[in-house]
Amino acid sequence: MRILVVEDERRVASFVSRALRENSYTVDLAESGEKAIEMATATPYDSILLDIRLPGLSGIQVCRELRDAKIDTPILMLTARGLVEQRVEGLDAGADDYLTKPFAVAELLARVRALTRRRAGSGRMLRYADLELDRHDRRLTRAGRTIALTAKEFALLEFLLSRAPEVVARTEIIEHVWDTHFDPGTNLVEVYVNRLRQKIPGDGNSKLIQTVHGVGYRLRAA
Ligand code: CA
Protein backbone atom coordinates (compact mmCIF):
# COMPACT_ATOMS: atom_id res chain seq x y z
CA MET A 1 0.00 0.00 0.00
CA ARG A 2 1.47 3.28 -1.08
CA ILE A 3 0.45 6.52 0.58
CA LEU A 4 1.07 10.13 -0.39
CA VAL A 5 1.51 12.41 2.63
CA VAL A 6 0.95 16.09 1.85
CA GLU A 7 2.22 18.27 4.68
CA ASP A 8 4.58 21.25 4.76
CA GLU A 9 5.43 21.00 8.46
CA ARG A 10 8.52 18.80 8.60
CA ARG A 11 7.90 17.61 12.14
CA VAL A 12 4.36 16.37 11.44
CA ALA A 13 5.36 14.93 8.06
CA SER A 14 8.22 12.89 9.50
CA PHE A 15 6.15 11.70 12.48
CA VAL A 16 3.32 10.56 10.22
CA SER A 17 5.53 8.91 7.62
CA ARG A 18 7.54 7.08 10.25
CA ALA A 19 4.35 5.66 11.81
CA LEU A 20 3.10 4.55 8.40
CA ARG A 21 6.43 2.98 7.37
CA GLU A 22 6.61 1.07 10.65
CA ASN A 23 3.27 -0.42 9.64
CA SER A 24 4.54 -1.59 6.24
CA TYR A 25 3.13 1.24 4.16
CA THR A 26 5.19 2.81 1.41
CA VAL A 27 5.25 6.59 1.82
CA ASP A 28 5.98 9.52 -0.49
CA LEU A 29 6.03 13.10 0.77
CA ALA A 30 4.82 16.28 -0.92
CA GLU A 31 5.48 19.63 0.76
CA SER A 32 3.10 21.68 -1.35
CA GLY A 33 -0.27 21.33 -3.03
CA GLU A 34 1.21 21.82 -6.48
CA LYS A 35 3.68 18.99 -5.92
CA ALA A 36 0.89 16.80 -4.51
CA ILE A 37 -1.24 17.21 -7.64
CA GLU A 38 1.74 16.38 -9.85
CA MET A 39 2.56 13.24 -7.83
CA ALA A 40 -1.03 12.02 -7.40
CA THR A 41 -1.59 12.39 -11.14
CA ALA A 42 1.52 10.39 -11.99
CA THR A 43 1.14 7.55 -9.45
CA PRO A 44 -1.96 5.50 -8.49
CA TYR A 45 -1.65 5.93 -4.70
CA ASP A 46 -3.74 3.74 -2.42
CA SER A 47 -4.56 6.72 -0.23
CA ILE A 48 -3.65 10.41 0.25
CA LEU A 49 -3.19 12.16 3.60
CA LEU A 50 -3.82 15.79 2.85
CA ASP A 51 -3.16 18.62 5.28
CA ILE A 52 -5.61 21.47 4.84
CA ARG A 53 -3.09 24.23 5.61
CA LEU A 54 -0.43 24.34 2.95
CA PRO A 55 1.59 27.15 1.38
CA GLY A 56 0.17 28.07 -2.06
CA LEU A 57 -2.76 25.86 -2.95
CA SER A 58 -4.76 24.78 0.12
CA GLY A 59 -5.71 21.19 0.86
CA ILE A 60 -9.28 22.01 -0.18
CA GLN A 61 -8.11 23.29 -3.58
CA VAL A 62 -5.86 20.25 -4.07
CA CYS A 63 -8.75 17.93 -3.25
CA ARG A 64 -11.07 19.72 -5.66
CA GLU A 65 -8.50 19.68 -8.47
CA LEU A 66 -7.82 15.97 -8.05
CA ARG A 67 -11.52 15.13 -8.12
CA ASP A 68 -12.01 17.38 -11.17
CA ALA A 69 -9.22 15.44 -12.86
CA LYS A 70 -11.19 12.23 -12.08
CA ILE A 71 -8.59 10.96 -9.62
CA ASP A 72 -10.60 8.96 -7.09
CA THR A 73 -7.83 7.97 -4.67
CA PRO A 74 -9.25 7.95 -1.10
CA ILE A 75 -8.33 11.22 0.66
CA LEU A 76 -8.00 11.71 4.40
CA MET A 77 -7.97 15.42 5.22
CA LEU A 78 -6.00 16.67 8.21
CA THR A 79 -7.83 19.63 9.75
CA ALA A 80 -7.50 21.96 12.72
CA ARG A 81 -9.45 21.21 15.85
CA GLY A 82 -12.86 22.80 16.22
CA LEU A 83 -13.25 24.25 12.75
CA VAL A 84 -16.48 22.60 11.65
CA GLU A 85 -16.70 24.69 8.45
CA GLN A 86 -13.26 23.45 7.42
CA ARG A 87 -14.29 19.82 7.77
CA VAL A 88 -17.54 20.38 5.89
CA GLU A 89 -15.66 22.20 3.15
CA GLY A 90 -13.17 19.33 2.91
CA LEU A 91 -15.86 16.69 2.58
CA ASP A 92 -17.71 18.84 0.04
CA ALA A 93 -14.49 19.15 -1.97
CA GLY A 94 -14.38 15.35 -2.26
CA ALA A 95 -12.40 14.16 0.77
CA ASP A 96 -13.48 10.74 2.09
CA ASP A 97 -12.74 11.37 5.74
CA TYR A 98 -10.99 13.81 8.04
CA LEU A 99 -8.83 13.71 11.13
CA THR A 100 -8.39 16.68 13.45
CA LYS A 101 -4.95 17.69 14.66
CA PRO A 102 -3.46 16.75 17.04
CA PHE A 103 -4.28 13.07 16.57
CA ALA A 104 -3.10 9.78 18.05
CA VAL A 105 -1.10 7.44 15.80
CA ALA A 106 -3.54 4.61 16.52
CA GLU A 107 -6.42 6.67 15.16
CA LEU A 108 -4.46 7.74 12.08
CA LEU A 109 -3.62 4.10 11.31
CA ALA A 110 -7.23 2.99 11.85
CA ARG A 111 -8.52 5.64 9.43
CA VAL A 112 -5.91 4.77 6.82
CA ARG A 113 -6.78 1.08 7.15
CA ALA A 114 -10.48 1.86 6.69
CA LEU A 115 -9.82 3.99 3.61
CA THR A 116 -7.45 1.57 1.88
CA ARG A 117 -9.74 -1.34 2.72
CA ARG A 118 -12.68 0.36 1.08
CA ARG A 119 -10.49 0.89 -1.93
CA ALA A 120 -9.04 -2.63 -2.12
CA GLY A 121 -12.49 -4.09 -1.52
CA SER A 122 -11.21 -6.55 1.03
CA GLY A 123 -11.30 -6.83 4.78
CA ARG A 124 -8.81 -7.21 7.56
CA MET A 125 -7.78 -10.75 6.66
CA LEU A 126 -6.28 -11.84 3.36
CA ARG A 127 -6.27 -15.60 2.76
CA TYR A 128 -4.90 -17.81 0.06
CA ALA A 129 -4.13 -21.54 0.28
CA ASP A 130 -2.75 -22.03 3.80
CA LEU A 131 -1.58 -18.41 4.13
CA GLU A 132 -3.40 -15.96 6.33
CA LEU A 133 -2.33 -12.35 6.53
CA ASP A 134 -3.75 -10.04 9.18
CA ARG A 135 -3.52 -6.48 7.87
CA HIS A 136 -4.41 -4.97 11.22
CA ASP A 137 -1.85 -6.82 13.35
CA ARG A 138 0.61 -6.98 10.41
CA ARG A 139 1.02 -10.70 10.91
CA LEU A 140 1.43 -13.64 8.53
CA THR A 141 0.60 -17.19 9.49
CA ARG A 142 0.95 -20.32 7.41
CA ALA A 143 -1.12 -23.30 8.52
CA GLY A 144 -1.39 -21.54 11.88
CA ARG A 145 2.34 -20.92 12.32
CA THR A 146 3.57 -17.31 12.46
CA ILE A 147 6.17 -16.26 9.91
CA ALA A 148 8.18 -13.10 10.63
CA LEU A 149 8.40 -10.64 7.74
CA THR A 150 10.15 -7.30 7.34
CA ALA A 151 7.97 -4.28 6.48
CA LYS A 152 8.86 -4.49 2.78
CA GLU A 153 8.34 -8.25 2.57
CA PHE A 154 4.97 -7.79 4.23
CA ALA A 155 3.94 -5.03 1.82
CA LEU A 156 4.91 -7.12 -1.20
CA LEU A 157 3.11 -10.23 0.00
CA GLU A 158 0.04 -8.20 0.96
CA PHE A 159 -0.15 -6.85 -2.57
CA LEU A 160 0.26 -10.28 -4.19
CA LEU A 161 -2.29 -11.81 -1.80
CA SER A 162 -4.85 -9.07 -2.44
CA ARG A 163 -4.88 -10.17 -6.08
CA ALA A 164 -4.27 -13.93 -5.76
CA PRO A 165 -4.42 -16.03 -7.86
CA GLU A 166 -4.26 -13.31 -10.56
CA VAL A 167 -1.00 -12.29 -12.17
CA VAL A 168 0.31 -8.97 -10.86
CA ALA A 169 2.48 -6.96 -13.23
CA ARG A 170 5.96 -6.02 -12.06
CA THR A 171 5.26 -2.35 -12.86
CA GLU A 172 2.18 -2.43 -10.64
CA ILE A 173 4.18 -3.97 -7.82
CA ILE A 174 6.70 -1.14 -8.11
CA GLU A 175 3.90 1.46 -8.12
CA HIS A 176 2.23 0.16 -4.98
CA VAL A 177 5.09 -1.26 -2.92
CA TRP A 178 8.05 1.03 -3.62
CA ASP A 179 8.36 4.81 -3.30
CA THR A 180 9.62 7.49 -5.69
CA HIS A 181 13.24 6.66 -4.87
CA PHE A 182 12.91 3.25 -6.54
CA ASP A 183 15.52 2.81 -9.24
CA PRO A 184 13.95 0.77 -12.07
CA GLY A 185 17.42 -0.39 -13.08
CA THR A 186 17.78 -2.52 -9.94
CA ASN A 187 16.49 -6.03 -9.31
CA LEU A 188 15.00 -5.23 -5.90
CA VAL A 189 11.62 -6.75 -6.77
CA GLU A 190 13.32 -10.05 -7.65
CA VAL A 191 15.40 -9.88 -4.47
CA TYR A 192 12.30 -9.48 -2.31
CA VAL A 193 10.36 -12.14 -4.19
CA ASN A 194 13.22 -14.54 -3.51
CA ARG A 195 13.28 -13.65 0.17
CA LEU A 196 9.55 -14.37 0.36
CA ARG A 197 10.04 -17.67 -1.46
CA GLN A 198 12.54 -18.73 1.19
CA LYS A 199 10.10 -17.87 3.95
CA ILE A 200 7.06 -19.39 2.25
CA PRO A 201 8.31 -22.18 -0.01
CA GLY A 202 5.97 -24.16 -2.26
CA ASP A 203 5.41 -27.91 -2.27
CA GLY A 204 8.16 -29.97 -3.85
CA ASN A 205 9.25 -28.43 -7.15
CA SER A 206 6.49 -25.87 -7.54
CA LYS A 207 6.92 -22.39 -6.14
CA LEU A 208 4.07 -20.71 -4.32
CA ILE A 209 5.12 -17.36 -5.80
CA GLN A 210 5.40 -18.02 -9.51
CA THR A 211 7.22 -15.89 -12.05
CA VAL A 212 5.23 -15.07 -15.17
CA HIS A 213 7.98 -14.22 -17.62
CA GLY A 214 7.81 -10.78 -19.16
CA VAL A 215 4.81 -9.85 -16.97
CA GLY A 216 5.20 -10.29 -13.23
CA TYR A 217 4.25 -12.67 -10.45
CA ARG A 218 1.34 -14.59 -9.04
CA LEU A 219 0.53 -16.73 -6.05
CA ARG A 220 -0.52 -20.15 -7.16
CA ALA A 221 -0.97 -23.13 -4.84
CA ALA A 222 -0.11 -26.53 -6.30
CA1 CA B 1 0.49 22.37 7.19
CSV table of C-alpha atoms and ligand atoms in Angstrom, one decimal:
chain,number,residue,atom,x,y,z
A,1,MET,CA,0.0,0.0,0.0
A,2,ARG,CA,1.5,3.3,-1.1
A,3,ILE,CA,0.4,6.5,0.6
A,4,LEU,CA,1.1,10.1,-0.4
A,5,VAL,CA,1.5,12.4,2.6
A,6,VAL,CA,0.9,16.1,1.9
A,7,GLU,CA,2.2,18.3,4.7
A,8,ASP,CA,4.6,21.2,4.8
A,9,GLU,CA,5.4,21.0,8.5
A,10,ARG,CA,8.5,18.8,8.6
A,11,ARG,CA,7.9,17.6,12.1
A,12,VAL,CA,4.4,16.4,11.4
A,13,ALA,CA,5.4,14.9,8.1
A,14,SER,CA,8.2,12.9,9.5
A,15,PHE,CA,6.2,11.7,12.5
A,16,VAL,CA,3.3,10.6,10.2
A,17,SER,CA,5.5,8.9,7.6
A,18,ARG,CA,7.5,7.1,10.3
A,19,ALA,CA,4.3,5.7,11.8
A,20,LEU,CA,3.1,4.5,8.4
A,21,ARG,CA,6.4,3.0,7.4
A,22,GLU,CA,6.6,1.1,10.6
A,23,ASN,CA,3.3,-0.4,9.6
A,24,SER,CA,4.5,-1.6,6.2
A,25,TYR,CA,3.1,1.2,4.2
A,26,THR,CA,5.2,2.8,1.4
A,27,VAL,CA,5.2,6.6,1.8
A,28,ASP,CA,6.0,9.5,-0.5
A,29,LEU,CA,6.0,13.1,0.8
A,30,ALA,CA,4.8,16.3,-0.9
A,31,GLU,CA,5.5,19.6,0.8
A,32,SER,CA,3.1,21.7,-1.4
A,33,GLY,CA,-0.3,21.3,-3.0
A,34,GLU,CA,1.2,21.8,-6.5
A,35,LYS,CA,3.7,19.0,-5.9
A,36,ALA,CA,0.9,16.8,-4.5
A,37,ILE,CA,-1.2,17.2,-7.6
A,38,GLU,CA,1.7,16.4,-9.8
A,39,MET,CA,2.6,13.2,-7.8
A,40,ALA,CA,-1.0,12.0,-7.4
A,41,THR,CA,-1.6,12.4,-11.1
A,42,ALA,CA,1.5,10.4,-12.0
A,43,THR,CA,1.1,7.5,-9.4
A,44,PRO,CA,-2.0,5.5,-8.5
A,45,TYR,CA,-1.7,5.9,-4.7
A,46,ASP,CA,-3.7,3.7,-2.4
A,47,SER,CA,-4.6,6.7,-0.2
A,48,ILE,CA,-3.7,10.4,0.3
A,49,LEU,CA,-3.2,12.2,3.6
A,50,LEU,CA,-3.8,15.8,2.8
A,51,ASP,CA,-3.2,18.6,5.3
A,52,ILE,CA,-5.6,21.5,4.8
A,53,ARG,CA,-3.1,24.2,5.6
A,54,LEU,CA,-0.4,24.3,3.0
A,55,PRO,CA,1.6,27.2,1.4
A,56,GLY,CA,0.2,28.1,-2.1
A,57,LEU,CA,-2.8,25.9,-3.0
A,58,SER,CA,-4.8,24.8,0.1
A,59,GLY,CA,-5.7,21.2,0.9
A,60,ILE,CA,-9.3,22.0,-0.2
A,61,GLN,CA,-8.1,23.3,-3.6
A,62,VAL,CA,-5.9,20.3,-4.1
A,63,CYS,CA,-8.7,17.9,-3.3
A,64,ARG,CA,-11.1,19.7,-5.7
A,65,GLU,CA,-8.5,19.7,-8.5
A,66,LEU,CA,-7.8,16.0,-8.1
A,67,ARG,CA,-11.5,15.1,-8.1
A,68,ASP,CA,-12.0,17.4,-11.2
A,69,ALA,CA,-9.2,15.4,-12.9
A,70,LYS,CA,-11.2,12.2,-12.1
A,71,ILE,CA,-8.6,11.0,-9.6
A,72,ASP,CA,-10.6,9.0,-7.1
A,73,THR,CA,-7.8,8.0,-4.7
A,74,PRO,CA,-9.2,8.0,-1.1
A,75,ILE,CA,-8.3,11.2,0.7
A,76,LEU,CA,-8.0,11.7,4.4
A,77,MET,CA,-8.0,15.4,5.2
A,78,LEU,CA,-6.0,16.7,8.2
A,79,THR,CA,-7.8,19.6,9.7
A,80,ALA,CA,-7.5,22.0,12.7
A,81,ARG,CA,-9.4,21.2,15.8
A,82,GLY,CA,-12.9,22.8,16.2
A,83,LEU,CA,-13.3,24.2,12.7
A,84,VAL,CA,-16.5,22.6,11.6
A,85,GLU,CA,-16.7,24.7,8.5
A,86,GLN,CA,-13.3,23.5,7.4
A,87,ARG,CA,-14.3,19.8,7.8
A,88,VAL,CA,-17.5,20.4,5.9
A,89,GLU,CA,-15.7,22.2,3.1
A,90,GLY,CA,-13.2,19.3,2.9
A,91,LEU,CA,-15.9,16.7,2.6
A,92,ASP,CA,-17.7,18.8,0.0
A,93,ALA,CA,-14.5,19.2,-2.0
A,94,GLY,CA,-14.4,15.4,-2.3
A,95,ALA,CA,-12.4,14.2,0.8
A,96,ASP,CA,-13.5,10.7,2.1
A,97,ASP,CA,-12.7,11.4,5.7
A,98,TYR,CA,-11.0,13.8,8.0
A,99,LEU,CA,-8.8,13.7,11.1
A,100,THR,CA,-8.4,16.7,13.4
A,101,LYS,CA,-4.9,17.7,14.7
A,102,PRO,CA,-3.5,16.7,17.0
A,103,PHE,CA,-4.3,13.1,16.6
A,104,ALA,CA,-3.1,9.8,18.0
A,105,VAL,CA,-1.1,7.4,15.8
A,106,ALA,CA,-3.5,4.6,16.5
A,107,GLU,CA,-6.4,6.7,15.2
A,108,LEU,CA,-4.5,7.7,12.1
A,109,LEU,CA,-3.6,4.1,11.3
A,110,ALA,CA,-7.2,3.0,11.8
A,111,ARG,CA,-8.5,5.6,9.4
A,112,VAL,CA,-5.9,4.8,6.8
A,113,ARG,CA,-6.8,1.1,7.1
A,114,ALA,CA,-10.5,1.9,6.7
A,115,LEU,CA,-9.8,4.0,3.6
A,116,THR,CA,-7.5,1.6,1.9
A,117,ARG,CA,-9.7,-1.3,2.7
A,118,ARG,CA,-12.7,0.4,1.1
A,119,ARG,CA,-10.5,0.9,-1.9
A,120,ALA,CA,-9.0,-2.6,-2.1
A,121,GLY,CA,-12.5,-4.1,-1.5
A,122,SER,CA,-11.2,-6.5,1.0
A,123,GLY,CA,-11.3,-6.8,4.8
A,124,ARG,CA,-8.8,-7.2,7.6
A,125,MET,CA,-7.8,-10.8,6.7
A,126,LEU,CA,-6.3,-11.8,3.4
A,127,ARG,CA,-6.3,-15.6,2.8
A,128,TYR,CA,-4.9,-17.8,0.1
A,129,ALA,CA,-4.1,-21.5,0.3
A,130,ASP,CA,-2.7,-22.0,3.8
A,131,LEU,CA,-1.6,-18.4,4.1
A,132,GLU,CA,-3.4,-16.0,6.3
A,133,LEU,CA,-2.3,-12.3,6.5
A,134,ASP,CA,-3.8,-10.0,9.2
A,135,ARG,CA,-3.5,-6.5,7.9
A,136,HIS,CA,-4.4,-5.0,11.2
A,137,ASP,CA,-1.8,-6.8,13.4
A,138,ARG,CA,0.6,-7.0,10.4
A,139,ARG,CA,1.0,-10.7,10.9
A,140,LEU,CA,1.4,-13.6,8.5
A,141,THR,CA,0.6,-17.2,9.5
A,142,ARG,CA,0.9,-20.3,7.4
A,143,ALA,CA,-1.1,-23.3,8.5
A,144,GLY,CA,-1.4,-21.5,11.9
A,145,ARG,CA,2.3,-20.9,12.3
A,146,THR,CA,3.6,-17.3,12.5
A,147,ILE,CA,6.2,-16.3,9.9
A,148,ALA,CA,8.2,-13.1,10.6
A,149,LEU,CA,8.4,-10.6,7.7
A,150,THR,CA,10.2,-7.3,7.3
A,151,ALA,CA,8.0,-4.3,6.5
A,152,LYS,CA,8.9,-4.5,2.8
A,153,GLU,CA,8.3,-8.3,2.6
A,154,PHE,CA,5.0,-7.8,4.2
A,155,ALA,CA,3.9,-5.0,1.8
A,156,LEU,CA,4.9,-7.1,-1.2
A,157,LEU,CA,3.1,-10.2,0.0
A,158,GLU,CA,0.0,-8.2,1.0
A,159,PHE,CA,-0.2,-6.9,-2.6
A,160,LEU,CA,0.3,-10.3,-4.2
A,161,LEU,CA,-2.3,-11.8,-1.8
A,162,SER,CA,-4.8,-9.1,-2.4
A,163,ARG,CA,-4.9,-10.2,-6.1
A,164,ALA,CA,-4.3,-13.9,-5.8
A,165,PRO,CA,-4.4,-16.0,-7.9
A,166,GLU,CA,-4.3,-13.3,-10.6
A,167,VAL,CA,-1.0,-12.3,-12.2
A,168,VAL,CA,0.3,-9.0,-10.9
A,169,ALA,CA,2.5,-7.0,-13.2
A,170,ARG,CA,6.0,-6.0,-12.1
A,171,THR,CA,5.3,-2.3,-12.9
A,172,GLU,CA,2.2,-2.4,-10.6
A,173,ILE,CA,4.2,-4.0,-7.8
A,174,ILE,CA,6.7,-1.1,-8.1
A,175,GLU,CA,3.9,1.5,-8.1
A,176,HIS,CA,2.2,0.2,-5.0
A,177,VAL,CA,5.1,-1.3,-2.9
A,178,TRP,CA,8.1,1.0,-3.6
A,179,ASP,CA,8.4,4.8,-3.3
A,180,THR,CA,9.6,7.5,-5.7
A,181,HIS,CA,13.2,6.7,-4.9
A,182,PHE,CA,12.9,3.3,-6.5
A,183,ASP,CA,15.5,2.8,-9.2
A,184,PRO,CA,13.9,0.8,-12.1
A,185,GLY,CA,17.4,-0.4,-13.1
A,186,THR,CA,17.8,-2.5,-9.9
A,187,ASN,CA,16.5,-6.0,-9.3
A,188,LEU,CA,15.0,-5.2,-5.9
A,189,VAL,CA,11.6,-6.7,-6.8
A,190,GLU,CA,13.3,-10.0,-7.6
A,191,VAL,CA,15.4,-9.9,-4.5
A,192,TYR,CA,12.3,-9.5,-2.3
A,193,VAL,CA,10.4,-12.1,-4.2
A,194,ASN,CA,13.2,-14.5,-3.5
A,195,ARG,CA,13.3,-13.7,0.2
A,196,LEU,CA,9.6,-14.4,0.4
A,197,ARG,CA,10.0,-17.7,-1.5
A,198,GLN,CA,12.5,-18.7,1.2
A,199,LYS,CA,10.1,-17.9,3.9
A,200,ILE,CA,7.1,-19.4,2.3
A,201,PRO,CA,8.3,-22.2,0.0
A,202,GLY,CA,6.0,-24.2,-2.3
A,203,ASP,CA,5.4,-27.9,-2.3
A,204,GLY,CA,8.2,-30.0,-3.9
A,205,ASN,CA,9.2,-28.4,-7.1
A,206,SER,CA,6.5,-25.9,-7.5
A,207,LYS,CA,6.9,-22.4,-6.1
A,208,LEU,CA,4.1,-20.7,-4.3
A,209,ILE,CA,5.1,-17.4,-5.8
A,210,GLN,CA,5.4,-18.0,-9.5
A,211,THR,CA,7.2,-15.9,-12.1
A,212,VAL,CA,5.2,-15.1,-15.2
A,213,HIS,CA,8.0,-14.2,-17.6
A,214,GLY,CA,7.8,-10.8,-19.2
A,215,VAL,CA,4.8,-9.9,-17.0
A,216,GLY,CA,5.2,-10.3,-13.2
A,217,TYR,CA,4.3,-12.7,-10.5
A,218,ARG,CA,1.3,-14.6,-9.0
A,219,LEU,CA,0.5,-16.7,-6.0
A,220,ARG,CA,-0.5,-20.2,-7.2
A,221,ALA,CA,-1.0,-23.1,-4.8
A,222,ALA,CA,-0.1,-26.5,-6.3
B,1,CA,CA,0.5,22.4,7.2
